[in-house]
CSV table of C-alpha atoms in Angstrom, one decimal:
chain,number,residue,atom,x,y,z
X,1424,UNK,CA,-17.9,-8.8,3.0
X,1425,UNK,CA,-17.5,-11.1,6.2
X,1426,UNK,CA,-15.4,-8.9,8.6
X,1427,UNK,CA,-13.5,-11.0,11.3
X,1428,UNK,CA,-11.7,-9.8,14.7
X,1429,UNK,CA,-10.3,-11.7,17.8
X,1430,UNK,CA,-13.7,-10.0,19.7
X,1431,UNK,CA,-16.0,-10.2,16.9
X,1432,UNK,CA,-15.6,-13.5,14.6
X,1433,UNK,CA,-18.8,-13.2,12.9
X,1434,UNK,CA,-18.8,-9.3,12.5
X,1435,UNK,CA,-20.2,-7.7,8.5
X,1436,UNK,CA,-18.5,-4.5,7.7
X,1437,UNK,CA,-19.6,-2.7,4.8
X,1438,UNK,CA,-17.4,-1.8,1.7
X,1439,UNK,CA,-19.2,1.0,-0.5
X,1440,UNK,CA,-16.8,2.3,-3.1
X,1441,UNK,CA,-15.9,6.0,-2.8
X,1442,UNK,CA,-15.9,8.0,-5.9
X,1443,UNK,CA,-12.2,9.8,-7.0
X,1444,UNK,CA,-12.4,12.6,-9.6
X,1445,UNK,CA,-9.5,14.6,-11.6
X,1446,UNK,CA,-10.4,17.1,-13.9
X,1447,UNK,CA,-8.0,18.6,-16.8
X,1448,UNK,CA,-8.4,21.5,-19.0
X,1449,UNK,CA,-6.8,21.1,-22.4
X,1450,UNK,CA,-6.8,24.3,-24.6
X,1451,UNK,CA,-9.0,23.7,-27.8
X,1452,UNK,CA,-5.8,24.1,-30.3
X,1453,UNK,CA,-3.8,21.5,-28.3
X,1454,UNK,CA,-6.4,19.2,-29.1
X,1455,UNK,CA,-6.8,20.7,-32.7
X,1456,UNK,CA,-2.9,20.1,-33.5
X,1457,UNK,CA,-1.9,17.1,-31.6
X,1458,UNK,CA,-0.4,14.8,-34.4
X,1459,UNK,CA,-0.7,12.0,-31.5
X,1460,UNK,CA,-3.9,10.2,-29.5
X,1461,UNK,CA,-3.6,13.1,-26.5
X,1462,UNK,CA,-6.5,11.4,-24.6
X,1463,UNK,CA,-4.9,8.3,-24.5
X,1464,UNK,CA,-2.0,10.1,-22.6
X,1465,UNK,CA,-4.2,12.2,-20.8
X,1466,UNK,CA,-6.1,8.8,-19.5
X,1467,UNK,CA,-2.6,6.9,-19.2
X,1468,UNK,CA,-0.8,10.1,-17.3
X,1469,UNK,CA,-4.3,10.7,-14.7
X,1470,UNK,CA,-4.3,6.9,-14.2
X,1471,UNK,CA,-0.6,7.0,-12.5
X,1472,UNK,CA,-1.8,10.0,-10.4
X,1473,UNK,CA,-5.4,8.0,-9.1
X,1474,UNK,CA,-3.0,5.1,-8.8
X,1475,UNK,CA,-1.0,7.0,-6.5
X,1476,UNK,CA,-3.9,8.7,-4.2
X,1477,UNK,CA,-5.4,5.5,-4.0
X,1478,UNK,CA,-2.0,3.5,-2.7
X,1479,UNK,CA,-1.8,6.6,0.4
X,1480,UNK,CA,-5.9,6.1,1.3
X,1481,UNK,CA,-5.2,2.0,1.0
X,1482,UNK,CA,-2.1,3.0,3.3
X,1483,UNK,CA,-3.8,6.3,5.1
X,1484,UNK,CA,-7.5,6.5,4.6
X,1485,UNK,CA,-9.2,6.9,7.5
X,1486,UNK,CA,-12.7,5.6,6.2
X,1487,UNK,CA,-14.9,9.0,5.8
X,1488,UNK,CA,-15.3,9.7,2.4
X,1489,UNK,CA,-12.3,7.1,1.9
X,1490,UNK,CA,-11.0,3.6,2.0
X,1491,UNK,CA,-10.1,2.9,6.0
X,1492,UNK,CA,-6.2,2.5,5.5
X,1493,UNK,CA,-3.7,-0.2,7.1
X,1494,UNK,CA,-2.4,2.1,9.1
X,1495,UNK,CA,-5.7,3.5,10.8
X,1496,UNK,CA,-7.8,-0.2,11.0
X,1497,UNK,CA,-6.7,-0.9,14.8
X,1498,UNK,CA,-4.7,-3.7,13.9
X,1499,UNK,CA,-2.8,-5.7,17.0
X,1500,UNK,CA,0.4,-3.7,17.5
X,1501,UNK,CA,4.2,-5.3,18.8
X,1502,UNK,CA,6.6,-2.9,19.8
X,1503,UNK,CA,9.7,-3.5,18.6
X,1504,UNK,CA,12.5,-5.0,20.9
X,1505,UNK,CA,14.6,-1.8,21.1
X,1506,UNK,CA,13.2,0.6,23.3
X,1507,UNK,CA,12.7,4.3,22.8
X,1508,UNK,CA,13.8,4.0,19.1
X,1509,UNK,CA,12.4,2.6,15.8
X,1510,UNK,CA,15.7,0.6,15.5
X,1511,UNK,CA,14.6,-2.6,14.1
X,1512,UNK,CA,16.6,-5.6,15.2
X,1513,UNK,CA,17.1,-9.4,13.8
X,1514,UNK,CA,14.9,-10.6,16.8
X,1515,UNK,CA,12.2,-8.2,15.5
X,1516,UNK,CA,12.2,-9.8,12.2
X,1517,UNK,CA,12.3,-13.4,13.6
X,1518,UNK,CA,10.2,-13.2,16.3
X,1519,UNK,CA,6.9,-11.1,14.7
X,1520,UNK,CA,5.5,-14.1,12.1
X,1521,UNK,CA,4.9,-16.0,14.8
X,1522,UNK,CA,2.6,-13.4,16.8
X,1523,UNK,CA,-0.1,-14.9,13.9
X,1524,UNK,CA,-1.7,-17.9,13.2
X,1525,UNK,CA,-0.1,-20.8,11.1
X,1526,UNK,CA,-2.6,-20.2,8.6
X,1527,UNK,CA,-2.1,-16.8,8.3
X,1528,UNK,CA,1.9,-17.4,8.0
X,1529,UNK,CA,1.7,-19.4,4.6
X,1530,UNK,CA,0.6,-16.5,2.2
X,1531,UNK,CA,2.1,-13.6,4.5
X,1532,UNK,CA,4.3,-10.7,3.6
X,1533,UNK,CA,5.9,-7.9,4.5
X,1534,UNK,CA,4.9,-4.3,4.1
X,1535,UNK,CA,7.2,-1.6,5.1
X,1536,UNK,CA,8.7,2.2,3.9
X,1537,UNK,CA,12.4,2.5,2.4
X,1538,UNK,CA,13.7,3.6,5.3
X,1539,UNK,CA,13.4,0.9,7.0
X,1540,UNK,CA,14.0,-1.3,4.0
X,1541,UNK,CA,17.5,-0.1,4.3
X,1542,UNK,CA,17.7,-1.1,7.7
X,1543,UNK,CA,16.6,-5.3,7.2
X,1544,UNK,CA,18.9,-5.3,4.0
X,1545,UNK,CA,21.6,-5.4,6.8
X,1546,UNK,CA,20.4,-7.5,9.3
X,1547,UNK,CA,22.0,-11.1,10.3
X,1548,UNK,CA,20.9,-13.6,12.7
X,1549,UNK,CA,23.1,-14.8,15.7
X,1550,UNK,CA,24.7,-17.8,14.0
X,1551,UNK,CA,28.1,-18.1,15.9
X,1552,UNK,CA,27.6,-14.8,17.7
X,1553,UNK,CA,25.8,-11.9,18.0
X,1554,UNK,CA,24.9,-10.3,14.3
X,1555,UNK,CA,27.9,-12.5,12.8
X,1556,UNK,CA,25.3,-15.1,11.2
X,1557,UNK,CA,23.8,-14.9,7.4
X,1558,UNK,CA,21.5,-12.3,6.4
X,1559,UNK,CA,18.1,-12.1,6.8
X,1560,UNK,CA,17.2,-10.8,3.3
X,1561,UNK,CA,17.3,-13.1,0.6
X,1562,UNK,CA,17.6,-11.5,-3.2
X,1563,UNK,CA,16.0,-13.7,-5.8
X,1564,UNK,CA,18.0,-13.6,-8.9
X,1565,UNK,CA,16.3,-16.3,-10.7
X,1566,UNK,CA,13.1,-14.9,-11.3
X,1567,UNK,CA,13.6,-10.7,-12.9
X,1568,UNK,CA,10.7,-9.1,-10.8
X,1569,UNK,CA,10.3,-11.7,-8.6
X,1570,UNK,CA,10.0,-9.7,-4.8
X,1571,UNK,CA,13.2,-9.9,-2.3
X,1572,UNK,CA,12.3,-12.0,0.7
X,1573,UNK,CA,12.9,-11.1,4.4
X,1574,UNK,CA,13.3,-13.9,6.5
X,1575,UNK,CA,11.7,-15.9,4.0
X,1576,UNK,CA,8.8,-14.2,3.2
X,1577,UNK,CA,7.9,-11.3,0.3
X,1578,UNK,CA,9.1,-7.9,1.1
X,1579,UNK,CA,6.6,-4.6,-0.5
X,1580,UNK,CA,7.1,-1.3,-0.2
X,1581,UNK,CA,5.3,1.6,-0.4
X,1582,UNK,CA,6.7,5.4,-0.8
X,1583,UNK,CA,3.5,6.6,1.2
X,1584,UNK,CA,4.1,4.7,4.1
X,1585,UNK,CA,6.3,7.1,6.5
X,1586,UNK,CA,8.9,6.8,8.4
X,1587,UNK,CA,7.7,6.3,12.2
X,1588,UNK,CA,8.0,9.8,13.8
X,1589,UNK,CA,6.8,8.9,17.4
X,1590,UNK,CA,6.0,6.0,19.8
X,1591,UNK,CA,3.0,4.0,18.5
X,1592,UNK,CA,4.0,4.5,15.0
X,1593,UNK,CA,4.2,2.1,12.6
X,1594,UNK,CA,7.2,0.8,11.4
X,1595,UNK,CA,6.3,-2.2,9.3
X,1596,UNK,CA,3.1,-5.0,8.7
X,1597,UNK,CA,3.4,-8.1,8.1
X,1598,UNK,CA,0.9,-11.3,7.6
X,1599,UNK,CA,-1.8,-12.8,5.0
X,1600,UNK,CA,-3.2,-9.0,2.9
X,1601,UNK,CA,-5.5,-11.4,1.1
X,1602,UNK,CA,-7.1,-12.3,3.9
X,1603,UNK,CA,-6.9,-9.3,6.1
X,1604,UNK,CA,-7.8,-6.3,3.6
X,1605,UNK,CA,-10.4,-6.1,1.0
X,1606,UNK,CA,-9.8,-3.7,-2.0
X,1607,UNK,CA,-13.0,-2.7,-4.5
X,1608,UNK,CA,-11.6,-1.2,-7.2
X,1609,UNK,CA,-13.2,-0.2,-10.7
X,1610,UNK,CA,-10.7,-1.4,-13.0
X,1611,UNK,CA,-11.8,1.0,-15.7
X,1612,UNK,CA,-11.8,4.8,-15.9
X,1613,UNK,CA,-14.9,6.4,-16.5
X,1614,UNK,CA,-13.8,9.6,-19.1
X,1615,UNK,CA,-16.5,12.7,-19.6
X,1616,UNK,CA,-15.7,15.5,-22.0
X,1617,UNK,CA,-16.8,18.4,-21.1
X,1618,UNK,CA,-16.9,21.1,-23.9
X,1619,UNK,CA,-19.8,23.2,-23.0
X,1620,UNK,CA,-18.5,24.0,-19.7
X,1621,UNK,CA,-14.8,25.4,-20.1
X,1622,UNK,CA,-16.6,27.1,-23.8
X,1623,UNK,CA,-15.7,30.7,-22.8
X,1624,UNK,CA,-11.7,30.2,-21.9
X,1625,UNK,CA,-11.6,28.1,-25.2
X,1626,UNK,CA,-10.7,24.9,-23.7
X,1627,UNK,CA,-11.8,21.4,-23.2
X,1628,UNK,CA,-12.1,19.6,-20.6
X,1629,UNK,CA,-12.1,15.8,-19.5
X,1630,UNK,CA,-13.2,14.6,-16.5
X,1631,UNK,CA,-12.0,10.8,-15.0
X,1632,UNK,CA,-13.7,9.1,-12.8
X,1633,UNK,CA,-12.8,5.8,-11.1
X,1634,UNK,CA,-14.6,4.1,-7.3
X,1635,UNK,CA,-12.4,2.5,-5.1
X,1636,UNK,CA,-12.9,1.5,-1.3
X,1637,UNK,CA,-11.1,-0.5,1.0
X,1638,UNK,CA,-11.3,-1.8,4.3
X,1639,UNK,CA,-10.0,-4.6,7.1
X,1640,UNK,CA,-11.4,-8.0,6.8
X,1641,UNK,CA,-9.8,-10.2,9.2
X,1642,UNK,CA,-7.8,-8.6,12.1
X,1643,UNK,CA,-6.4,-11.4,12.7
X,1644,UNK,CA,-4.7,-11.9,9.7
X,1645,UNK,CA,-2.5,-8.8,10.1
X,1646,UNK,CA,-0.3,-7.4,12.6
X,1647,UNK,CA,2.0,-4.6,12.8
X,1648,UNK,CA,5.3,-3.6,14.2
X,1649,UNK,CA,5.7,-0.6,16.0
X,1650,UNK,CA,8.3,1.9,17.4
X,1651,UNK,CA,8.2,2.2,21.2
């Protein structure tokens, strides 16, 4: 995977997926009396739960053992235009698209948590004075599931991105994740059963096992906001 950064355009990186295991014991009668397919919902309920671990190393990782997360790849940081605070302003919102590329702009999104979700949902520009204008955020009623758009582009969030707790934090990302992050993921889940093993307790066990890495590919596709 071609890796590219404003001092390094022709840089390689290398993505090697990372192995994620779960393991539940299921007492031999449960499986002897279940009137229902309960490894299907053992598969469907441990999915949700990898699904989970593997949105906070996507968000978190830091690359050892893991996917190297958004938050941890050294993307190019802007501090937001309040000082001392994490308060995020309309100029914030405006102003940070246009620290990328035009290329970068056309597929671009944002990515931030719920606290500061609530925060944009009440922002307005300056359109006949300060904060009287129209709203930044722009619901979509015309398409059901369709994403909100802030300013014009898609708005994600993500319940494992945390609030920023101190200067340098991030607070939101924004631009092209196509571009910029690479995700390997198995789509399927590997399933072992392993009777022999849990034998003595009377039990079953299934083991799941899924690969998933992930990593930056273009730093300058991404850039992120931060509190000051």
């Amino acid at each position: 995977v071609t890796a590219v950064s404003p001092s390094n355009p022709a840089g390689r990186i290398e993505i090697s997926p990372k192995t994620c295991m779960g393991i539940i014991q299921v007492p031999n009668e449960l499986l002897q009396d279940a009137t229902f397919d309960l490894r299907g919902f053992l598969i469907e309920e441990l999915s949700w739960g990898l699904a989970e671990e593997e949105e906070k190393k996507i968000l978190k990782g830091t690359g050892s053992g893991e996917p190297l997360g958004l938050l941890n790849a050294g993307l190019t940081a802007k501090d937001v235009e309040t000082a001392t605070s994490a308060n995020i302003t309309a100029k914030d919102i405006q102003n940070l698209p246009y620290e990328l590329l035009g290329q970068y702009r056309s597929n671009a999104a944002w990515l931030m948590p719920r606290v500061y979700l609530k925060q944009v949902v009440n922002l307005k520009d300056d359109t006949g004075g300060s904060g009287l204008g129209k709203f930044l955020w722009q619901p979509d009623f015309t398409q059901p599931g369709a994403p909100m758009k802030l300013n014009g582009w898609p708005v994600y969030e993500s319940e494992y991105f945390d609030a920023a707790s101190a200067d340098n934090d991030a607070v939101m990302i924004f631009g092209d994740f196509r571009r910029g992050y690479a995700i390997v993921d198995r789509a399927e889940i590997e399933v072992q059963v392993l009777q022999e093993l849990y034998a003595a307790s009377n039990q079953t066990g299934f083991k799941f096992v899924k690969r998933v890495d992930g990593a930056v590919t273009d730093l300058n596709a991404l850039i992120r906001l931060n509190r000051t």
